[in-house]
Coordinates of C-alpha atoms in Angstrom, one line a residue:
A1 CA -25.9 7.0 -4.0
L2 CA -24.9 3.4 -3.3
T3 CA -28.3 2.7 -1.8
M4 CA -30.1 4.1 -4.9
L5 CA -27.8 2.2 -7.3
S6 CA -28.4 -1.1 -5.5
L7 CA -32.2 -0.6 -5.5
F8 CA -32.2 0.6 -9.1
V9 CA -30.4 -2.6 -10.2
G10 CA -32.7 -4.7 -8.1
V11 CA -36.0 -3.2 -9.3
L12 CA -34.8 -3.2 -12.9
A13 CA -33.9 -6.9 -12.5
V14 CA -37.4 -7.7 -11.3
V15 CA -39.1 -5.9 -14.2
A16 CA -36.5 -7.2 -16.7
V17 CA -37.0 -10.8 -15.5
S18 CA -40.8 -10.6 -16.1
T19 CA -40.4 -8.9 -19.5
V20 CA -37.6 -11.2 -20.7
S21 CA -39.6 -14.2 -19.5
A22 CA -42.7 -13.0 -21.4
I23 CA -40.7 -12.4 -24.6
T24 CA -38.9 -15.7 -24.3
R25 CA -42.2 -17.5 -23.8
D26 CA -43.8 -15.8 -26.8
V27 CA -40.8 -16.4 -29.0
Y28 CA -40.8 -20.2 -28.4
L29 CA -44.6 -20.4 -28.2
A30 CA -45.0 -18.5 -31.5
R31 CA -42.7 -20.9 -33.2
E32 CA -44.4 -23.9 -31.7
E33 CA -47.9 -22.6 -32.5
Q34 CA -46.9 -21.9 -36.1
L35 CA -45.8 -25.5 -36.6
S36 CA -48.0 -27.7 -34.4
G37 CA -51.0 -25.5 -33.5
R38 CA -52.1 -23.4 -30.6
D39 CA -52.4 -24.8 -27.1
T40 CA -55.0 -27.7 -27.0
T41 CA -55.2 -28.4 -30.7
F42 CA -56.7 -31.8 -31.6
A43 CA -56.4 -33.6 -34.9
G44 CA -58.3 -36.4 -36.5
T45 CA -57.8 -38.3 -39.8
L46 CA -60.8 -38.8 -42.1
D47 CA -62.0 -42.2 -43.2
F48 CA -62.2 -40.9 -46.7
L49 CA -62.0 -37.5 -48.3
P50 CA -65.1 -36.2 -50.1
S51 CA -64.3 -35.2 -53.6
N52 CA -67.7 -33.7 -54.1
A53 CA -67.5 -29.9 -53.9
M54 CA -70.9 -29.7 -52.2
D55 CA -69.8 -32.0 -49.4
L56 CA -66.6 -30.0 -48.9
H57 CA -68.7 -26.8 -48.7
A58 CA -70.9 -28.4 -46.1
I59 CA -67.9 -29.2 -44.0
C60 CA -66.7 -25.6 -44.5
D61 CA -70.0 -24.3 -43.3
A62 CA -70.0 -26.5 -40.2
S63 CA -66.4 -25.4 -39.5
E64 CA -67.4 -21.8 -39.8
V65 CA -70.1 -22.2 -37.1
F66 CA -67.4 -23.6 -34.8
N67 CA -65.1 -20.7 -35.7
N68 CA -67.8 -18.2 -34.8
S69 CA -68.1 -19.8 -31.4
G70 CA -64.6 -18.8 -30.5
G71 CA -62.8 -21.8 -31.8
G72 CA -60.7 -22.7 -34.9
A73 CA -61.4 -25.5 -37.4
A74 CA -59.6 -26.4 -40.6
L75 CA -59.3 -29.4 -42.9
V76 CA -55.8 -30.0 -44.3
I77 CA -55.5 -32.3 -47.3
D78 CA -52.4 -34.2 -48.4
T79 CA -52.1 -35.6 -51.9
P80 CA -49.5 -38.1 -53.1
H81 CA -49.3 -36.5 -56.5
L82 CA -46.4 -34.2 -57.4
T83 CA -47.6 -30.6 -57.3
G84 CA -46.2 -27.9 -59.6
I85 CA -46.7 -24.2 -60.0
G86 CA -45.9 -21.7 -62.7
T87 CA -47.2 -18.6 -64.5
P88 CA -50.2 -18.7 -66.9
D89 CA -47.6 -18.7 -69.7
H90 CA -46.3 -22.0 -68.5
A91 CA -49.8 -23.5 -69.0
R92 CA -50.4 -21.6 -72.3
Y93 CA -47.2 -22.7 -73.9
N94 CA -46.9 -26.2 -72.3
M95 CA -43.8 -25.2 -70.4
P96 CA -42.6 -27.4 -67.5
F97 CA -44.0 -26.5 -64.1
E98 CA -41.7 -25.9 -61.1
P99 CA -42.1 -28.5 -58.3
Q100 CA -43.5 -26.8 -55.2
R101 CA -44.8 -28.2 -51.9
M102 CA -48.4 -27.1 -51.3
T103 CA -51.0 -27.4 -48.6
F104 CA -54.6 -27.8 -49.6
L105 CA -56.9 -26.6 -47.0
L106 CA -60.5 -25.8 -46.1
G107 CA -61.5 -23.5 -43.3
R108 CA -59.4 -21.1 -41.1
L109 CA -56.1 -22.6 -40.5
D110 CA -55.0 -19.3 -39.0
L111 CA -57.4 -19.9 -36.1
V112 CA -55.7 -23.2 -35.3
H113 CA -52.0 -22.3 -36.1
R114 CA -50.5 -18.9 -35.4
L115 CA -50.3 -17.6 -39.0
P116 CA -50.3 -13.8 -39.0
L117 CA -51.8 -12.3 -42.2
I118 CA -49.2 -9.9 -43.7
D119 CA -51.1 -8.7 -46.7
G120 CA -54.4 -9.4 -48.4
R121 CA -57.0 -11.7 -46.9
W122 CA -57.6 -15.3 -45.9
I123 CA -59.1 -17.9 -48.3
A124 CA -62.9 -17.7 -48.3
A125 CA -65.2 -20.5 -49.6
S126 CA -66.8 -19.1 -52.7
Q127 CA -67.5 -20.0 -56.3
D128 CA -65.4 -17.1 -57.6
T129 CA -62.7 -17.9 -60.1
P130 CA -59.8 -18.3 -60.2
V131 CA -58.7 -20.6 -57.3
Q132 CA -57.6 -18.7 -54.2
I133 CA -54.0 -19.1 -53.1
L134 CA -52.0 -18.0 -50.0
V135 CA -48.2 -17.8 -49.9
N136 CA -45.7 -17.4 -47.1
L137 CA -43.1 -14.6 -47.1
A138 CA -40.6 -16.8 -49.0
G139 CA -43.3 -17.7 -51.5
A140 CA -44.2 -14.0 -52.0
G141 CA -40.6 -13.3 -52.8
R142 CA -40.6 -16.2 -55.3
Y143 CA -44.0 -16.0 -57.0
G144 CA -45.3 -12.5 -56.3
S145 CA -47.6 -10.7 -53.9
V146 CA -51.4 -10.3 -53.7
G147 CA -53.1 -10.3 -57.1
T148 CA -50.4 -12.3 -58.9
P149 CA -52.0 -15.1 -61.2
L150 CA -50.5 -18.6 -60.9
A151 CA -51.0 -21.9 -62.7
L152 CA -51.4 -25.1 -60.7
A153 CA -50.8 -28.7 -61.8
T154 CA -50.4 -32.2 -60.4
S155 CA -49.3 -35.5 -61.9
A156 CA -52.9 -36.6 -61.7
Q157 CA -54.0 -34.0 -64.1
A158 CA -53.6 -33.5 -67.8
R159 CA -54.4 -29.9 -67.6
S160 CA -53.6 -27.0 -65.2
L161 CA -55.8 -24.7 -63.2
T162 CA -55.5 -20.9 -62.8
G163 CA -55.2 -19.4 -59.4
V164 CA -54.5 -16.0 -57.9
I165 CA -52.7 -15.0 -54.7
V166 CA -55.1 -13.5 -52.3
G167 CA -53.0 -13.2 -49.2
V168 CA -49.4 -13.4 -47.7
I169 CA -48.9 -15.0 -44.3
A170 CA -46.0 -15.5 -41.9
D171 CA -45.7 -19.3 -41.2
G172 CA -42.2 -19.4 -39.9
Q173 CA -40.9 -21.5 -42.7
P174 CA -37.7 -20.4 -44.5
D175 CA -38.7 -22.0 -47.8
A176 CA -41.5 -21.1 -50.2
H177 CA -44.8 -22.6 -49.2
V178 CA -48.2 -22.4 -51.0
Y179 CA -51.6 -22.8 -49.5
V180 CA -54.4 -23.6 -51.9
D181 CA -58.2 -23.4 -51.6
A182 CA -59.4 -27.0 -51.6
Y183 CA -63.0 -26.1 -52.2
G184 CA -62.1 -24.1 -55.3
L185 CA -60.1 -27.0 -56.7
A186 CA -62.8 -29.5 -56.0
Q187 CA -65.3 -27.4 -57.9
R188 CA -63.1 -27.3 -61.0
S189 CA -61.2 -30.6 -60.9
P190 CA -62.6 -33.3 -58.5
D191 CA -59.9 -35.8 -59.6
F192 CA -57.3 -33.4 -58.0
F193 CA -57.8 -35.2 -54.7
T194 CA -57.8 -38.8 -56.0
D195 CA -56.0 -41.0 -53.3
A196 CA -55.7 -37.9 -51.1
T197 CA -56.1 -38.0 -47.3
G198 CA -57.6 -35.4 -45.0
T199 CA -56.9 -34.3 -41.4
L200 CA -59.4 -32.2 -39.4
L201 CA -57.8 -29.7 -36.9
L202 CA -59.8 -28.2 -34.1
H203 CA -58.8 -25.7 -31.4
L204 CA -60.9 -24.3 -28.6
P205 CA -59.5 -23.5 -25.1
G206 CA -61.2 -25.4 -22.4
F207 CA -62.5 -28.2 -24.6
T208 CA -62.1 -31.8 -23.3
A209 CA -61.0 -34.7 -25.5
T210 CA -64.5 -36.1 -25.6
E211 CA -65.9 -32.7 -26.7
Y212 CA -63.3 -32.5 -29.5
E213 CA -64.4 -36.0 -30.6
T214 CA -68.1 -35.1 -30.6
V215 CA -67.6 -31.8 -32.5
G216 CA -65.2 -33.4 -35.0
A217 CA -67.6 -36.2 -35.8
A218 CA -70.5 -33.7 -36.2
I219 CA -68.5 -31.4 -38.6
L220 CA -67.5 -34.3 -40.8
A221 CA -70.9 -35.9 -40.8
T222 CA -72.2 -32.8 -42.7
G223 CA -70.0 -33.8 -45.6
G224 CA -70.9 -37.5 -45.5
T225 CA -67.6 -38.7 -44.0
S226 CA -66.3 -39.6 -40.5
L227 CA -63.2 -40.0 -38.4
T228 CA -61.0 -43.1 -38.3
V229 CA -61.0 -45.4 -35.3
E230 CA -58.2 -43.3 -33.7
G231 CA -60.6 -40.4 -33.4
M232 CA -59.4 -36.9 -32.3
R233 CA -56.0 -36.8 -30.6
R234 CA -53.8 -34.1 -29.1
H235 CA -51.8 -32.5 -32.0
D236 CA -49.9 -29.6 -30.5
T237 CA -46.9 -29.8 -28.2
T238 CA -47.2 -26.4 -26.5
G239 CA -48.2 -27.9 -23.1
T240 CA -44.7 -29.3 -22.6
L241 CA -43.1 -26.1 -23.8
I242 CA -45.1 -23.9 -21.4
A243 CA -44.2 -26.2 -18.4
G244 CA -40.5 -25.8 -19.3
L245 CA -40.8 -22.1 -19.7
R246 CA -42.6 -21.7 -16.3
T247 CA -39.7 -23.4 -14.6
Q248 CA -37.3 -21.1 -16.4
Q249 CA -39.3 -18.1 -15.3
L250 CA -39.2 -19.2 -11.6
A251 CA -35.4 -19.5 -11.9
F252 CA -35.2 -16.0 -13.3
L253 CA -37.4 -14.6 -10.5
G254 CA -35.2 -16.3 -8.0
A255 CA -32.2 -14.5 -9.5
G256 CA -34.1 -11.2 -9.2
A257 CA -34.9 -11.9 -5.6
L258 CA -31.3 -12.6 -4.9
M259 CA -30.3 -9.3 -6.3
L260 CA -32.8 -7.6 -4.0
I261 CA -31.4 -9.4 -1.0
V262 CA -27.9 -8.2 -1.9
A263 CA -29.4 -4.7 -2.2
S264 CA -31.0 -5.1 1.3
L265 CA -27.6 -6.2 2.8
G266 CA -26.0 -3.1 1.2
I267 CA -28.7 -0.8 2.7
L268 CA -28.1 -2.5 6.1
N269 CA -24.3 -1.9 5.9
I270 CA -24.8 1.7 4.8
G271 CA -27.4 2.3 7.5
L272 CA -25.2 0.9 10.3
A273 CA -22.3 3.1 9.1
A274 CA -24.6 6.1 9.0
I275 CA -25.9 5.5 12.5
S276 CA -22.3 5.3 13.8
E277 CA -21.4 8.6 12.2
R278 CA -24.6 10.4 13.2
S279 CA -24.9 9.1 16.8
R280 CA -24.4 12.5 18.4
E281 CA -27.0 14.1 16.1
L282 CA -29.5 11.4 17.0
V283 CA -29.0 11.6 20.8
V284 CA -29.3 15.4 20.6
R285 CA -32.7 14.9 19.1
R286 CA -33.6 12.6 21.9
A287 CA -32.3 15.1 24.5
V288 CA -34.5 17.8 23.2
G289 CA -37.7 15.7 23.2
A290 CA -37.7 13.3 20.3
T291 CA -39.1 9.8 21.1
R292 CA -37.7 6.5 20.1
S293 CA -40.4 6.1 17.4
D294 CA -39.4 9.5 16.0
L295 CA -35.9 8.2 15.5
V296 CA -37.1 5.0 13.9
G297 CA -39.4 7.0 11.6
Q298 CA -36.5 9.3 10.7
V299 CA -34.2 6.4 9.7
L300 CA -36.9 4.5 7.8
L301 CA -37.9 7.7 5.9
A302 CA -34.3 8.4 5.0
A303 CA -34.1 4.9 3.5
S304 CA -37.5 5.2 1.7
V305 CA -36.7 8.5 -0.1
P306 CA -33.8 7.1 -2.2
A307 CA -35.7 3.8 -2.6
L308 CA -38.6 5.7 -4.2
A309 CA -36.2 7.7 -6.4
A310 CA -34.3 4.6 -7.5
T311 CA -37.6 2.8 -8.2
G312 CA -39.0 5.6 -10.2
A313 CA -35.8 5.7 -12.4
A314 CA -35.9 2.0 -12.9
L315 CA -39.5 1.9 -13.8
A316 CA -39.0 4.8 -16.3
V317 CA -36.2 2.9 -18.0
A318 CA -38.3 -0.2 -18.1
V319 CA -41.3 1.6 -19.7
V320 CA -39.0 3.1 -22.4
V321 CA -37.3 -0.2 -23.2
V322 CA -40.6 -2.2 -23.3
H323 CA -42.7 0.4 -25.1
W324 CA -40.2 1.7 -27.7
W325 CA -37.0 -0.3 -27.9
I326 CA -38.1 -4.0 -27.8
P327 CA -40.9 -3.7 -30.5
G328 CA -38.2 -2.3 -32.8
Q329 CA -36.1 -5.4 -32.4
I330 CA -38.9 -7.8 -33.4
P331 CA -39.1 -8.5 -37.1
P332 CA -42.2 -6.7 -38.5
H333 CA -43.5 -9.9 -40.2
S334 CA -42.9 -12.1 -37.2
A335 CA -45.6 -14.1 -35.4
I336 CA -44.1 -12.8 -32.1
T337 CA -46.4 -10.4 -30.3
P338 CA -44.6 -7.3 -29.0
P339 CA -44.8 -7.3 -25.1
T340 CA -46.8 -4.8 -23.3
V341 CA -45.6 -2.9 -20.3
P342 CA -45.6 -5.4 -17.4
W343 CA -47.6 -3.4 -14.9
D344 CA -47.8 -6.4 -12.5
A345 CA -44.1 -6.6 -12.5
M346 CA -43.9 -2.8 -12.1
I347 CA -46.0 -2.9 -8.9
A348 CA -44.1 -5.9 -7.7
G349 CA -40.8 -4.0 -8.3
L350 CA -42.1 -1.0 -6.3
A351 CA -43.2 -3.2 -3.5
A352 CA -40.0 -5.2 -3.5
A353 CA -37.9 -2.0 -3.4
M354 CA -39.8 -0.5 -0.5
C355 CA -39.7 -3.8 1.4
T356 CA -36.0 -4.1 0.7
A357 CA -35.3 -0.5 1.8
L358 CA -37.4 -0.9 5.0
L359 CA -36.0 -4.3 5.9
G360 CA -32.5 -3.1 5.3
A361 CA -33.1 0.1 7.4
L362 CA -35.0 -1.6 10.2
A363 CA -32.0 -2.8 12.2
P364 CA -30.2 0.6 12.0
A365 CA -33.5 2.3 13.0
I366 CA -33.8 0.1 16.1
I367 CA -30.2 0.7 17.0
A368 CA -30.7 4.5 16.6
S369 CA -33.7 4.4 18.9
R370 CA -31.7 2.6 21.6
L371 CA -28.6 4.8 21.7
D372 CA -27.6 5.8 25.2
V373 CA -28.1 9.5 25.4
A374 CA -25.9 10.2 28.5
D375 CA -22.9 8.1 27.3
T376 CA -23.0 9.6 23.8
L377 CA -23.2 13.2 25.1
R378 CA -20.3 12.6 27.5
E379 CA -18.2 11.5 24.5

């Protein structure tokens, strides 16, 4: 029982370390990728922002080609003008608009940042009216869900524009945030982006800085603009985070290995005590024809059976926890991906348990095979 308990705890620790490390990594990584972009995201500032809707549409088309190749491209626009939002009644009756922070974008920002779509769809470059709008979860609670009409205004405009919410996303921000279709605005009100600046975001794993520079310049050239002298530069901070998490994971694995060493020492002590108590039984087997290797196999097999039973119980608990319990603890609208069953860790736990059991039983097995038959029988 003590052997099985020790191994159960040791194997569960190995699997738990792997699972907890994966969850911890994804929790921090999800947050980082929501805010700064996925691993290897580059950003470049535009020399000037095209206000012509056709030029913006050309940039959008070029970005879509990059997206279809497995990457992610988006143009984020910042305007110095105060932005406001309200219902169509606010515009109809000249009521004051509510100040609201907005992000004007072109392309698929969700392919660059981790922005899970909760409801509806992403913004699509089209000439449909009204202007397409995305809101985060806090914004949906404040302004409404998919299909809700909204009115948009800035200090640069004497009139407002009508928009409609087409999707709800999880961006990790506690306050309401609104994402607006830049192409739709440029079609209807080019002066909306007066004095605005643009930033091109690109993400494609495996790309070098030079390749990002080349692709970024090519995408912007379709819209008649270019990058500033700084060019494309690393935008995300996930590399530093991943390195820190890798060190943390190694520390956790070291703790799991230590627990298995403790279990091995427990098996060793139990095995030595068992050999002392069963010495007469073992020498009787030798006296009736059993070989030394037979006794070694008997002791190792006796240690392997509870090891397999304890490992099976530990792996069953791990599967239940990972497959059913952990997903229920993750918020349904979170950007965190529920972990899958860590089969690599399962195999490693099984191997570690068997090695632990065999190593712990090896010394007792050797001692059992070397018992003096004559002396033990005389006693």
